[in-house]
mmCIF file of C-alpha atoms in Angstrom:
data_model
loop_
_atom_site.group_PDB
_atom_site.id
_atom_site.type_symbol
_atom_site.label_atom_id
_atom_site.label_comp_id
_atom_site.label_asym_id
_atom_site.label_seq_id
_atom_site.Cartn_x
_atom_site.Cartn_y
_atom_site.Cartn_z
ATOM 1 C CA UNK A 17 0.000 0.000 0.000
ATOM 2 C CA UNK A 18 1.260 3.510 -0.762
ATOM 3 C CA UNK A 19 2.361 5.666 2.142
ATOM 4 C CA UNK A 20 0.692 9.062 2.378
ATOM 5 C CA UNK A 21 2.218 12.083 4.050
ATOM 6 C CA UNK A 22 -0.110 13.871 6.470
ATOM 7 C CA UNK A 23 1.233 17.352 7.223
ATOM 8 C CA UNK A 24 -0.156 19.125 10.258
ATOM 9 C CA UNK A 25 0.909 21.198 13.257
ATOM 10 C CA UNK A 26 -0.745 22.454 16.428
ATOM 11 C CA UNK A 27 0.299 25.993 15.460
ATOM 12 C CA UNK A 28 -2.675 26.021 13.091
ATOM 13 C CA UNK A 29 -4.928 26.134 16.151
ATOM 14 C CA UNK A 30 -3.453 29.540 17.092
ATOM 15 C CA UNK A 31 -5.159 31.433 14.252
ATOM 16 C CA UNK A 32 -7.915 32.876 16.448
ATOM 17 C CA UNK A 33 -10.989 34.036 14.542
ATOM 18 C CA UNK A 34 -13.409 33.680 17.460
ATOM 19 C CA UNK A 35 -15.643 30.732 18.392
ATOM 20 C CA UNK A 36 -18.603 32.093 16.394
ATOM 21 C CA UNK A 37 -16.586 32.367 13.189
ATOM 22 C CA UNK A 38 -17.116 29.431 10.796
ATOM 23 C CA UNK A 39 -13.382 29.101 10.111
ATOM 24 C CA UNK A 40 -12.243 28.599 13.696
ATOM 25 C CA UNK A 41 -9.665 26.415 15.412
ATOM 26 C CA UNK A 42 -12.233 23.769 16.384
ATOM 27 C CA UNK A 43 -12.245 22.531 12.761
ATOM 28 C CA UNK A 44 -8.708 21.206 13.047
ATOM 29 C CA UNK A 45 -8.742 20.517 16.771
ATOM 30 C CA UNK A 46 -11.581 18.030 16.291
ATOM 31 C CA UNK A 47 -9.904 16.519 13.215
ATOM 32 C CA UNK A 48 -6.508 16.108 14.875
ATOM 33 C CA UNK A 49 -7.996 14.562 18.010
ATOM 34 C CA UNK A 50 -10.168 12.134 16.087
ATOM 35 C CA UNK A 51 -7.560 11.034 13.561
ATOM 36 C CA UNK A 52 -5.025 10.373 16.293
ATOM 37 C CA UNK A 53 -7.437 7.778 17.672
ATOM 38 C CA UNK A 54 -7.794 5.896 14.379
ATOM 39 C CA UNK A 55 -5.169 3.415 13.265
ATOM 40 C CA UNK A 56 -4.375 3.293 9.560
ATOM 41 C CA UNK A 57 -1.259 1.238 10.239
ATOM 42 C CA UNK A 58 1.866 2.552 8.567
ATOM 43 C CA UNK A 59 -0.041 3.899 5.581
ATOM 44 C CA UNK A 60 -0.286 7.438 6.978
ATOM 45 C CA UNK A 61 2.943 9.151 8.020
ATOM 46 C CA UNK A 62 2.718 12.215 10.273
ATOM 47 C CA UNK A 63 4.822 15.161 9.134
ATOM 48 C CA UNK A 64 5.223 18.388 11.099
ATOM 49 C CA UNK A 65 4.622 21.554 9.104
ATOM 50 C CA UNK A 66 7.543 23.930 8.709
ATOM 51 C CA UNK A 67 7.439 27.695 8.413
ATOM 52 C CA UNK A 68 8.016 29.152 4.961
ATOM 53 C CA UNK A 69 10.544 31.852 4.250
ATOM 54 C CA UNK A 70 8.411 35.016 3.920
ATOM 55 C CA UNK A 71 10.094 35.793 0.597
ATOM 56 C CA UNK A 72 8.292 32.819 -0.948
ATOM 57 C CA UNK A 73 4.986 34.648 -0.527
ATOM 58 C CA UNK A 74 6.194 36.907 -3.345
ATOM 59 C CA UNK A 75 5.840 34.024 -5.788
ATOM 60 C CA UNK A 76 2.166 35.071 -5.875
ATOM 61 C CA UNK A 77 1.551 38.085 -3.635
ATOM 62 C CA UNK A 78 2.521 41.745 -3.877
ATOM 63 C CA UNK A 79 5.092 42.812 -1.315
ATOM 64 C CA UNK A 80 2.887 45.709 -0.164
ATOM 65 C CA UNK A 81 0.077 43.274 0.592
ATOM 66 C CA UNK A 82 2.392 40.908 2.481
ATOM 67 C CA UNK A 83 3.555 43.783 4.654
ATOM 68 C CA UNK A 84 -0.050 44.885 5.193
ATOM 69 C CA UNK A 85 -0.951 41.452 6.552
ATOM 70 C CA UNK A 86 2.161 41.361 8.733
ATOM 71 C CA UNK A 87 1.508 44.792 10.222
ATOM 72 C CA UNK A 88 -2.219 44.163 10.716
ATOM 73 C CA UNK A 89 -1.465 41.030 12.721
ATOM 74 C CA UNK A 90 1.406 42.541 14.692
ATOM 75 C CA UNK A 91 0.238 43.470 18.171
ATOM 76 C CA UNK A 92 -3.486 43.021 17.472
ATOM 77 C CA UNK A 93 -5.610 40.541 19.374
ATOM 78 C CA UNK A 94 -8.258 40.771 16.654
ATOM 79 C CA UNK A 95 -8.510 42.547 13.299
ATOM 80 C CA UNK A 96 -10.225 42.191 9.921
ATOM 81 C CA UNK A 97 -8.164 42.221 6.732
ATOM 82 C CA UNK A 98 -10.966 42.866 4.264
ATOM 83 C CA UNK A 99 -14.455 44.330 4.070
ATOM 84 C CA UNK A 100 -15.931 40.947 4.984
ATOM 85 C CA UNK A 101 -14.949 38.450 7.640
ATOM 86 C CA UNK A 102 -11.314 37.494 7.097
ATOM 87 C CA UNK A 103 -10.274 37.794 10.720
ATOM 88 C CA UNK A 104 -6.741 37.660 12.059
ATOM 89 C CA UNK A 105 -5.008 37.797 15.409
ATOM 90 C CA UNK A 106 -1.425 38.459 16.482
ATOM 91 C CA UNK A 107 -0.362 34.886 15.646
ATOM 92 C CA UNK A 108 -2.051 34.728 12.239
ATOM 93 C CA UNK A 109 0.877 35.817 10.074
ATOM 94 C CA UNK A 110 3.154 33.144 11.551
ATOM 95 C CA UNK A 111 0.392 30.553 11.294
ATOM 96 C CA UNK A 112 -0.151 31.428 7.640
ATOM 97 C CA UNK A 113 3.591 31.100 6.986
ATOM 98 C CA UNK A 114 3.371 27.545 8.322
ATOM 99 C CA UNK A 115 0.448 26.883 5.988
ATOM 100 C CA UNK A 116 2.488 28.051 3.012
ATOM 101 C CA UNK A 117 5.468 26.114 4.305
ATOM 102 C CA UNK A 118 3.384 22.952 4.572
ATOM 103 C CA UNK A 119 2.212 23.328 0.969
ATOM 104 C CA UNK A 120 5.808 23.723 -0.196
ATOM 105 C CA UNK A 121 6.948 20.750 1.926
ATOM 106 C CA UNK A 122 4.271 18.620 0.325
ATOM 107 C CA UNK A 123 5.394 19.496 -3.198
ATOM 108 C CA UNK A 124 9.016 18.808 -2.293
ATOM 109 C CA UNK A 125 8.072 15.425 -0.817
ATOM 110 C CA UNK A 126 6.278 14.196 -3.934
ATOM 111 C CA UNK A 127 9.061 15.614 -6.086
ATOM 112 C CA UNK A 128 11.850 13.735 -4.298
ATOM 113 C CA UNK A 129 9.845 10.529 -3.960
ATOM 114 C CA UNK A 130 9.361 10.450 -0.198
ATOM 115 C CA UNK A 131 5.645 10.138 -0.847
ATOM 116 C CA UNK A 132 3.475 9.807 -3.929
ATOM 117 C CA UNK A 133 0.606 11.601 -2.204
ATOM 118 C CA UNK A 134 0.436 14.160 0.581
ATOM 119 C CA UNK A 135 -2.474 15.778 2.408
ATOM 120 C CA UNK A 136 -1.944 19.128 4.136
ATOM 121 C CA UNK A 137 -4.278 19.801 7.060
ATOM 122 C CA UNK A 138 -3.603 23.496 7.590
ATOM 123 C CA UNK A 139 -5.517 26.693 8.168
ATOM 124 C CA UNK A 140 -6.335 29.409 7.286
ATOM 125 C CA UNK A 141 -7.482 28.296 3.813
ATOM 126 C CA UNK A 142 -6.095 30.047 0.768
ATOM 127 C CA UNK A 143 -7.945 29.745 -2.526
ATOM 128 C CA UNK A 144 -9.826 33.073 -2.291
ATOM 129 C CA UNK A 145 -6.666 35.090 -1.553
ATOM 130 C CA UNK A 146 -5.774 37.461 -4.380
ATOM 131 C CA UNK A 147 -2.252 38.695 -5.112
ATOM 132 C CA UNK A 148 -3.051 42.014 -3.458
ATOM 133 C CA UNK A 149 -5.890 41.441 -1.005
ATOM 134 C CA UNK A 150 -7.462 38.987 1.421
ATOM 135 C CA UNK A 151 -10.872 37.459 0.911
ATOM 136 C CA UNK A 152 -13.129 34.678 2.147
ATOM 137 C CA UNK A 153 -11.174 33.700 5.300
ATOM 138 C CA UNK A 154 -7.978 33.419 3.174
ATOM 139 C CA UNK A 155 -4.721 35.308 3.793
ATOM 140 C CA UNK A 156 -2.237 33.767 1.346
ATOM 141 C CA UNK A 157 -2.986 31.479 -1.561
ATOM 142 C CA UNK A 158 -1.288 28.254 -0.470
ATOM 143 C CA UNK A 159 -2.102 26.216 -3.582
ATOM 144 C CA UNK A 160 -1.026 28.966 -5.984
ATOM 145 C CA UNK A 161 2.259 29.454 -4.147
ATOM 146 C CA UNK A 162 2.825 25.688 -4.196
ATOM 147 C CA UNK A 163 2.248 25.613 -7.965
ATOM 148 C CA UNK A 164 4.649 28.494 -8.605
ATOM 149 C CA UNK A 165 7.238 26.920 -6.297
ATOM 150 C CA UNK A 166 6.939 23.614 -8.152
ATOM 151 C CA UNK A 167 7.583 25.397 -11.433
ATOM 152 C CA UNK A 168 10.234 27.921 -10.461
ATOM 153 C CA UNK A 169 12.184 25.951 -7.859
ATOM 154 C CA UNK A 170 11.638 22.310 -8.828
ATOM 155 C CA UNK A 171 11.348 22.468 -12.604
ATOM 156 C CA UNK A 172 7.785 21.262 -13.165
ATOM 157 C CA UNK A 173 6.513 22.576 -16.490
ATOM 158 C CA UNK A 174 2.772 21.832 -16.336
ATOM 159 C CA UNK A 175 0.772 21.859 -13.102
ATOM 160 C CA UNK A 176 -2.925 21.126 -12.729
ATOM 161 C CA UNK A 177 -4.968 22.563 -9.870
ATOM 162 C CA UNK A 178 -8.283 20.846 -9.186
ATOM 163 C CA UNK A 179 -10.503 22.791 -6.797
ATOM 164 C CA UNK A 180 -13.549 20.968 -5.433
ATOM 165 C CA UNK A 181 -14.300 23.371 -2.577
ATOM 166 C CA UNK A 182 -17.966 24.353 -2.700
ATOM 167 C CA UNK A 183 -16.928 27.990 -3.239
ATOM 168 C CA UNK A 184 -15.201 29.031 -6.439
ATOM 169 C CA UNK A 185 -11.435 29.486 -6.072
ATOM 170 C CA UNK A 186 -11.439 32.990 -7.476
ATOM 171 C CA UNK A 187 -8.020 33.881 -6.095
ATOM 172 C CA UNK A 188 -6.349 30.885 -7.703
ATOM 173 C CA UNK A 189 -8.149 31.556 -10.977
ATOM 174 C CA UNK A 190 -6.979 35.169 -10.931
ATOM 175 C CA UNK A 191 -3.328 34.180 -10.487
ATOM 176 C CA UNK A 192 -3.279 31.795 -13.452
ATOM 177 C CA UNK A 193 -5.989 33.196 -15.747
ATOM 178 C CA UNK A 194 -3.561 34.060 -18.557
ATOM 179 C CA UNK A 195 -1.057 31.255 -17.895
ATOM 180 C CA UNK A 196 -1.025 28.206 -20.205
ATOM 181 C CA UNK A 197 1.344 26.279 -17.900
ATOM 182 C CA UNK A 198 -1.162 25.913 -15.049
ATOM 183 C CA UNK A 199 -4.537 24.326 -15.754
ATOM 184 C CA UNK A 200 -7.095 25.431 -13.166
ATOM 185 C CA UNK A 201 -10.318 23.449 -12.893
ATOM 186 C CA UNK A 202 -13.036 24.203 -10.345
ATOM 187 C CA UNK A 203 -16.248 22.390 -9.397
ATOM 188 C CA UNK A 204 -18.358 24.653 -7.180
ATOM 189 C CA UNK A 205 -21.876 25.749 -6.324
ATOM 190 C CA UNK A 206 -23.037 28.523 -8.658
ATOM 191 C CA UNK A 207 -24.395 31.136 -8.430
ATOM 192 C CA UNK A 208 -22.904 31.472 -4.974
ATOM 193 C CA UNK A 209 -20.098 33.181 -3.076
ATOM 194 C CA UNK A 210 -17.839 34.786 -4.306
ATOM 195 C CA UNK A 211 -19.937 35.323 -7.457
ATOM 196 C CA UNK A 212 -17.307 34.180 -9.937
ATOM 197 C CA UNK A 213 -16.863 30.830 -11.676
ATOM 198 C CA UNK A 214 -19.244 30.809 -14.623
ATOM 199 C CA UNK A 215 -18.547 28.485 -17.540
ATOM 200 C CA UNK A 216 -17.498 31.367 -19.774
ATOM 201 C CA UNK A 217 -14.593 32.238 -17.466
ATOM 202 C CA UNK A 218 -12.056 30.069 -19.286
ATOM 203 C CA UNK A 219 -8.844 32.066 -19.370
ATOM 204 C CA UNK A 220 -7.412 34.980 -21.312
ATOM 205 C CA UNK A 221 -4.566 35.581 -23.746
ATOM 206 C CA UNK A 222 -2.109 32.684 -23.797
ATOM 207 C CA UNK A 223 -4.126 31.127 -20.972
ATOM 208 C CA UNK A 224 -7.336 30.855 -22.997
ATOM 209 C CA UNK A 225 -8.960 27.447 -22.345
ATOM 210 C CA UNK A 226 -6.564 26.658 -19.490
ATOM 211 C CA UNK A 227 -9.242 27.554 -16.935
ATOM 212 C CA UNK A 228 -12.265 25.271 -16.649
ATOM 213 C CA UNK A 229 -15.201 26.142 -14.423
ATOM 214 C CA UNK A 230 -17.916 23.564 -13.828
ATOM 215 C CA UNK A 231 -20.786 25.232 -11.946
ATOM 216 C CA UNK A 232 -22.949 22.978 -9.785
ATOM 217 C CA UNK A 233 -26.570 23.837 -8.995
ATOM 218 C CA UNK A 234 -27.792 23.977 -5.411
ATOM 219 C CA UNK A 235 -28.829 20.487 -4.374
ATOM 220 C CA UNK A 236 -26.264 18.754 -6.595
ATOM 221 C CA UNK A 237 -25.225 15.251 -5.530
ATOM 222 C CA UNK A 238 -22.361 12.897 -6.266
ATOM 223 C CA UNK A 239 -23.840 11.864 -9.606
ATOM 224 C CA UNK A 240 -23.313 15.436 -10.848
ATOM 225 C CA UNK A 241 -19.691 15.441 -9.677
ATOM 226 C CA UNK A 242 -19.047 11.963 -11.081
ATOM 227 C CA UNK A 243 -20.381 12.972 -14.486
ATOM 228 C CA UNK A 244 -18.295 16.152 -14.493
ATOM 229 C CA UNK A 245 -15.133 14.312 -13.511
ATOM 230 C CA UNK A 246 -15.552 11.534 -16.067
ATOM 231 C CA UNK A 247 -16.794 13.607 -18.992
ATOM 232 C CA UNK A 248 -14.991 16.919 -18.511
ATOM 233 C CA UNK A 249 -12.180 16.996 -15.947
ATOM 234 C CA UNK A 250 -10.388 13.739 -16.708
ATOM 235 C CA UNK A 251 -10.451 14.245 -20.512
ATOM 236 C CA UNK A 252 -9.207 17.827 -20.083
ATOM 237 C CA UNK A 253 -6.370 16.583 -17.888
ATOM 238 C CA UNK A 254 -5.442 14.018 -20.536
ATOM 239 C CA UNK A 255 -5.182 16.804 -23.095
ATOM 240 C CA UNK A 256 -3.105 19.016 -20.784
ATOM 241 C CA UNK A 257 -0.759 16.232 -19.568
ATOM 242 C CA UNK A 258 0.103 17.681 -16.132
ATOM 243 C CA UNK A 259 3.265 16.641 -14.320
ATOM 244 C CA UNK A 260 1.848 17.448 -10.865
ATOM 245 C CA UNK A 261 -1.704 17.483 -9.510
ATOM 246 C CA UNK A 262 -2.612 19.887 -6.718
ATOM 247 C CA UNK A 263 -6.060 19.696 -5.129
ATOM 248 C CA UNK A 264 -7.787 22.508 -3.268
ATOM 249 C CA UNK A 265 -9.636 20.009 -1.119
ATOM 250 C CA UNK A 266 -12.580 21.770 0.437
ATOM 251 C CA UNK A 267 -15.097 19.554 2.224
ATOM 252 C CA UNK A 268 -17.859 22.163 2.501
ATOM 253 C CA UNK A 269 -19.866 20.545 -0.308
ATOM 254 C CA UNK A 270 -20.982 18.095 2.395
ATOM 255 C CA UNK A 271 -24.727 17.939 2.917
ATOM 256 C CA UNK A 272 -24.258 18.827 6.613
ATOM 257 C CA UNK A 273 -22.191 21.936 5.970
ATOM 258 C CA UNK A 274 -23.917 25.116 7.025
ATOM 259 C CA UNK A 275 -22.284 27.407 4.456
ATOM 260 C CA UNK A 276 -23.526 25.794 1.246
ATOM 261 C CA UNK A 277 -26.272 23.782 -0.439
ATOM 262 C CA UNK A 278 -24.544 20.796 -2.073
ATOM 263 C CA UNK A 279 -25.414 17.269 -0.954
ATOM 264 C CA UNK A 280 -22.206 15.241 -0.941
ATOM 265 C CA UNK A 281 -21.818 12.646 1.820
ATOM 266 C CA UNK A 282 -18.797 11.259 3.646
ATOM 267 C CA UNK A 283 -18.190 8.397 1.236
ATOM 268 C CA UNK A 284 -18.571 10.667 -1.814
ATOM 269 C CA UNK A 285 -15.280 12.325 -0.946
ATOM 270 C CA UNK A 286 -13.603 8.934 -1.171
ATOM 271 C CA UNK A 287 -14.949 8.481 -4.691
ATOM 272 C CA UNK A 288 -14.071 12.047 -5.651
ATOM 273 C CA UNK A 289 -10.533 11.438 -4.405
ATOM 274 C CA UNK A 290 -10.213 8.194 -6.361
ATOM 275 C CA UNK A 291 -11.395 9.924 -9.539
ATOM 276 C CA UNK A 292 -8.786 12.613 -8.951
ATOM 277 C CA UNK A 293 -6.118 9.975 -8.385
ATOM 278 C CA UNK A 294 -6.769 8.682 -11.898
ATOM 279 C CA UNK A 295 -5.329 11.946 -13.200
ATOM 280 C CA UNK A 296 -2.251 11.774 -10.972
ATOM 281 C CA UNK A 297 -1.615 8.101 -11.673
ATOM 282 C CA UNK A 298 -2.072 8.389 -15.441
ATOM 283 C CA UNK A 299 -0.212 11.641 -16.062
ATOM 284 C CA UNK A 300 1.783 12.753 -12.987
ATOM 285 C CA UNK A 301 3.582 9.537 -11.974
ATOM 286 C CA UNK A 302 1.226 9.459 -9.009
ATOM 287 C CA UNK A 303 2.329 12.850 -7.684
ATOM 288 C CA UNK A 304 -0.632 14.382 -5.873
ATOM 289 C CA UNK A 305 -0.826 17.024 -3.158
ATOM 290 C CA UNK A 306 -4.143 17.959 -1.564
ATOM 291 C CA UNK A 307 -4.533 21.040 0.590
ATOM 292 C CA UNK A 308 -7.376 21.603 3.013
ATOM 293 C CA UNK A 309 -9.605 24.529 2.091
ATOM 294 C CA UNK A 310 -13.166 24.757 3.468
ATOM 295 C CA UNK A 311 -15.316 22.458 5.566
ATOM 296 C CA UNK A 312 -17.144 24.053 8.482
ATOM 297 C CA UNK A 313 -19.159 21.276 10.106
ATOM 298 C CA UNK A 314 -16.404 19.844 12.241
ATOM 299 C CA UNK A 315 -17.773 16.297 12.535
ATOM 300 C CA UNK A 316 -18.576 16.044 8.809
ATOM 301 C CA UNK A 317 -15.190 17.559 7.976
ATOM 302 C CA UNK A 318 -13.344 14.970 10.054
ATOM 303 C CA UNK A 319 -15.284 12.054 8.591
ATOM 304 C CA UNK A 320 -14.807 13.357 5.041
ATOM 305 C CA UNK A 321 -11.072 13.879 5.524
ATOM 306 C CA UNK A 322 -10.823 10.316 6.795
ATOM 307 C CA UNK A 323 -12.497 9.082 3.595
ATOM 308 C CA UNK A 324 -10.077 11.225 1.593
ATOM 309 C CA UNK A 325 -7.069 9.771 3.404
ATOM 310 C CA UNK A 326 -8.325 6.215 3.028
ATOM 311 C CA UNK A 327 -8.627 6.711 -0.728
ATOM 312 C CA UNK A 328 -5.143 8.219 -0.957
ATOM 313 C CA UNK A 329 -3.633 5.105 0.616
ATOM 314 C CA UNK A 330 -5.133 2.779 -2.007
ATOM 315 C CA UNK A 331 -3.173 1.255 -4.869
ATOM 316 C CA UNK A 332 -3.767 2.663 -8.370
ATOM 317 C CA UNK A 333 -6.509 0.856 -10.277
#
């Protein structure tokens, strides 16, 4: 059985958004506690997240924005980065650096062969973060930074990002919208927050047709996701021929999640993972990194992550 890296760290609990905030520390606290009590033998290997060098944030983000986040966090028990509800505390900048560091670790580990597959259980999430502003609970765009790091530091030429969070990954799309070397594909509820992600948003300039948005109607179930994966995502991946698959693995499309209206169940995330693994196994020599994004019902999140991990440990079909 393949070994899967599971990157985590208790520092991610220190990003204090308040108990009433959907993206709070209880999400990971419950997950960590529960997963420690479940034996998956030697198939899951614990890895401690490392802090990223702040300069690596500039692979995606403007320096002025990075400094804004740093200064907003410095000395503040609570602050808001945007006009919405992206809350931070004094520890948040350091926590976010560990999230970026974990994403980079994961890419390095699949590159050097330590693992074929790695799951990063970090917070805050990242896929709404724009190069120059925060949004949707996200400070820095972990998956986008990981993709750029893979290309600029490790020599990967073509990277695919598959985003199945229930909310459209508008920040990730923005970073790569005109880039033909990164294929961004998103399955998300639409119309819904953040308002982007229609089918006609498919890239610009040299990046035309290297963005694929697959809107899902409210009430969608696994059959809708299965059809999209088999008939659209997997064929598009075959045409693109990625060398690395990154997944923005949000679990807020769960039927129990309070922030959306999609009806996936625990076991559906196992199937969704296995369908994604087909891409990695057929085109990326198995190299797959998944990064936690959303998922706000802590019990459903934990159960869904367990299904995700169980699928990642399975042999290729």
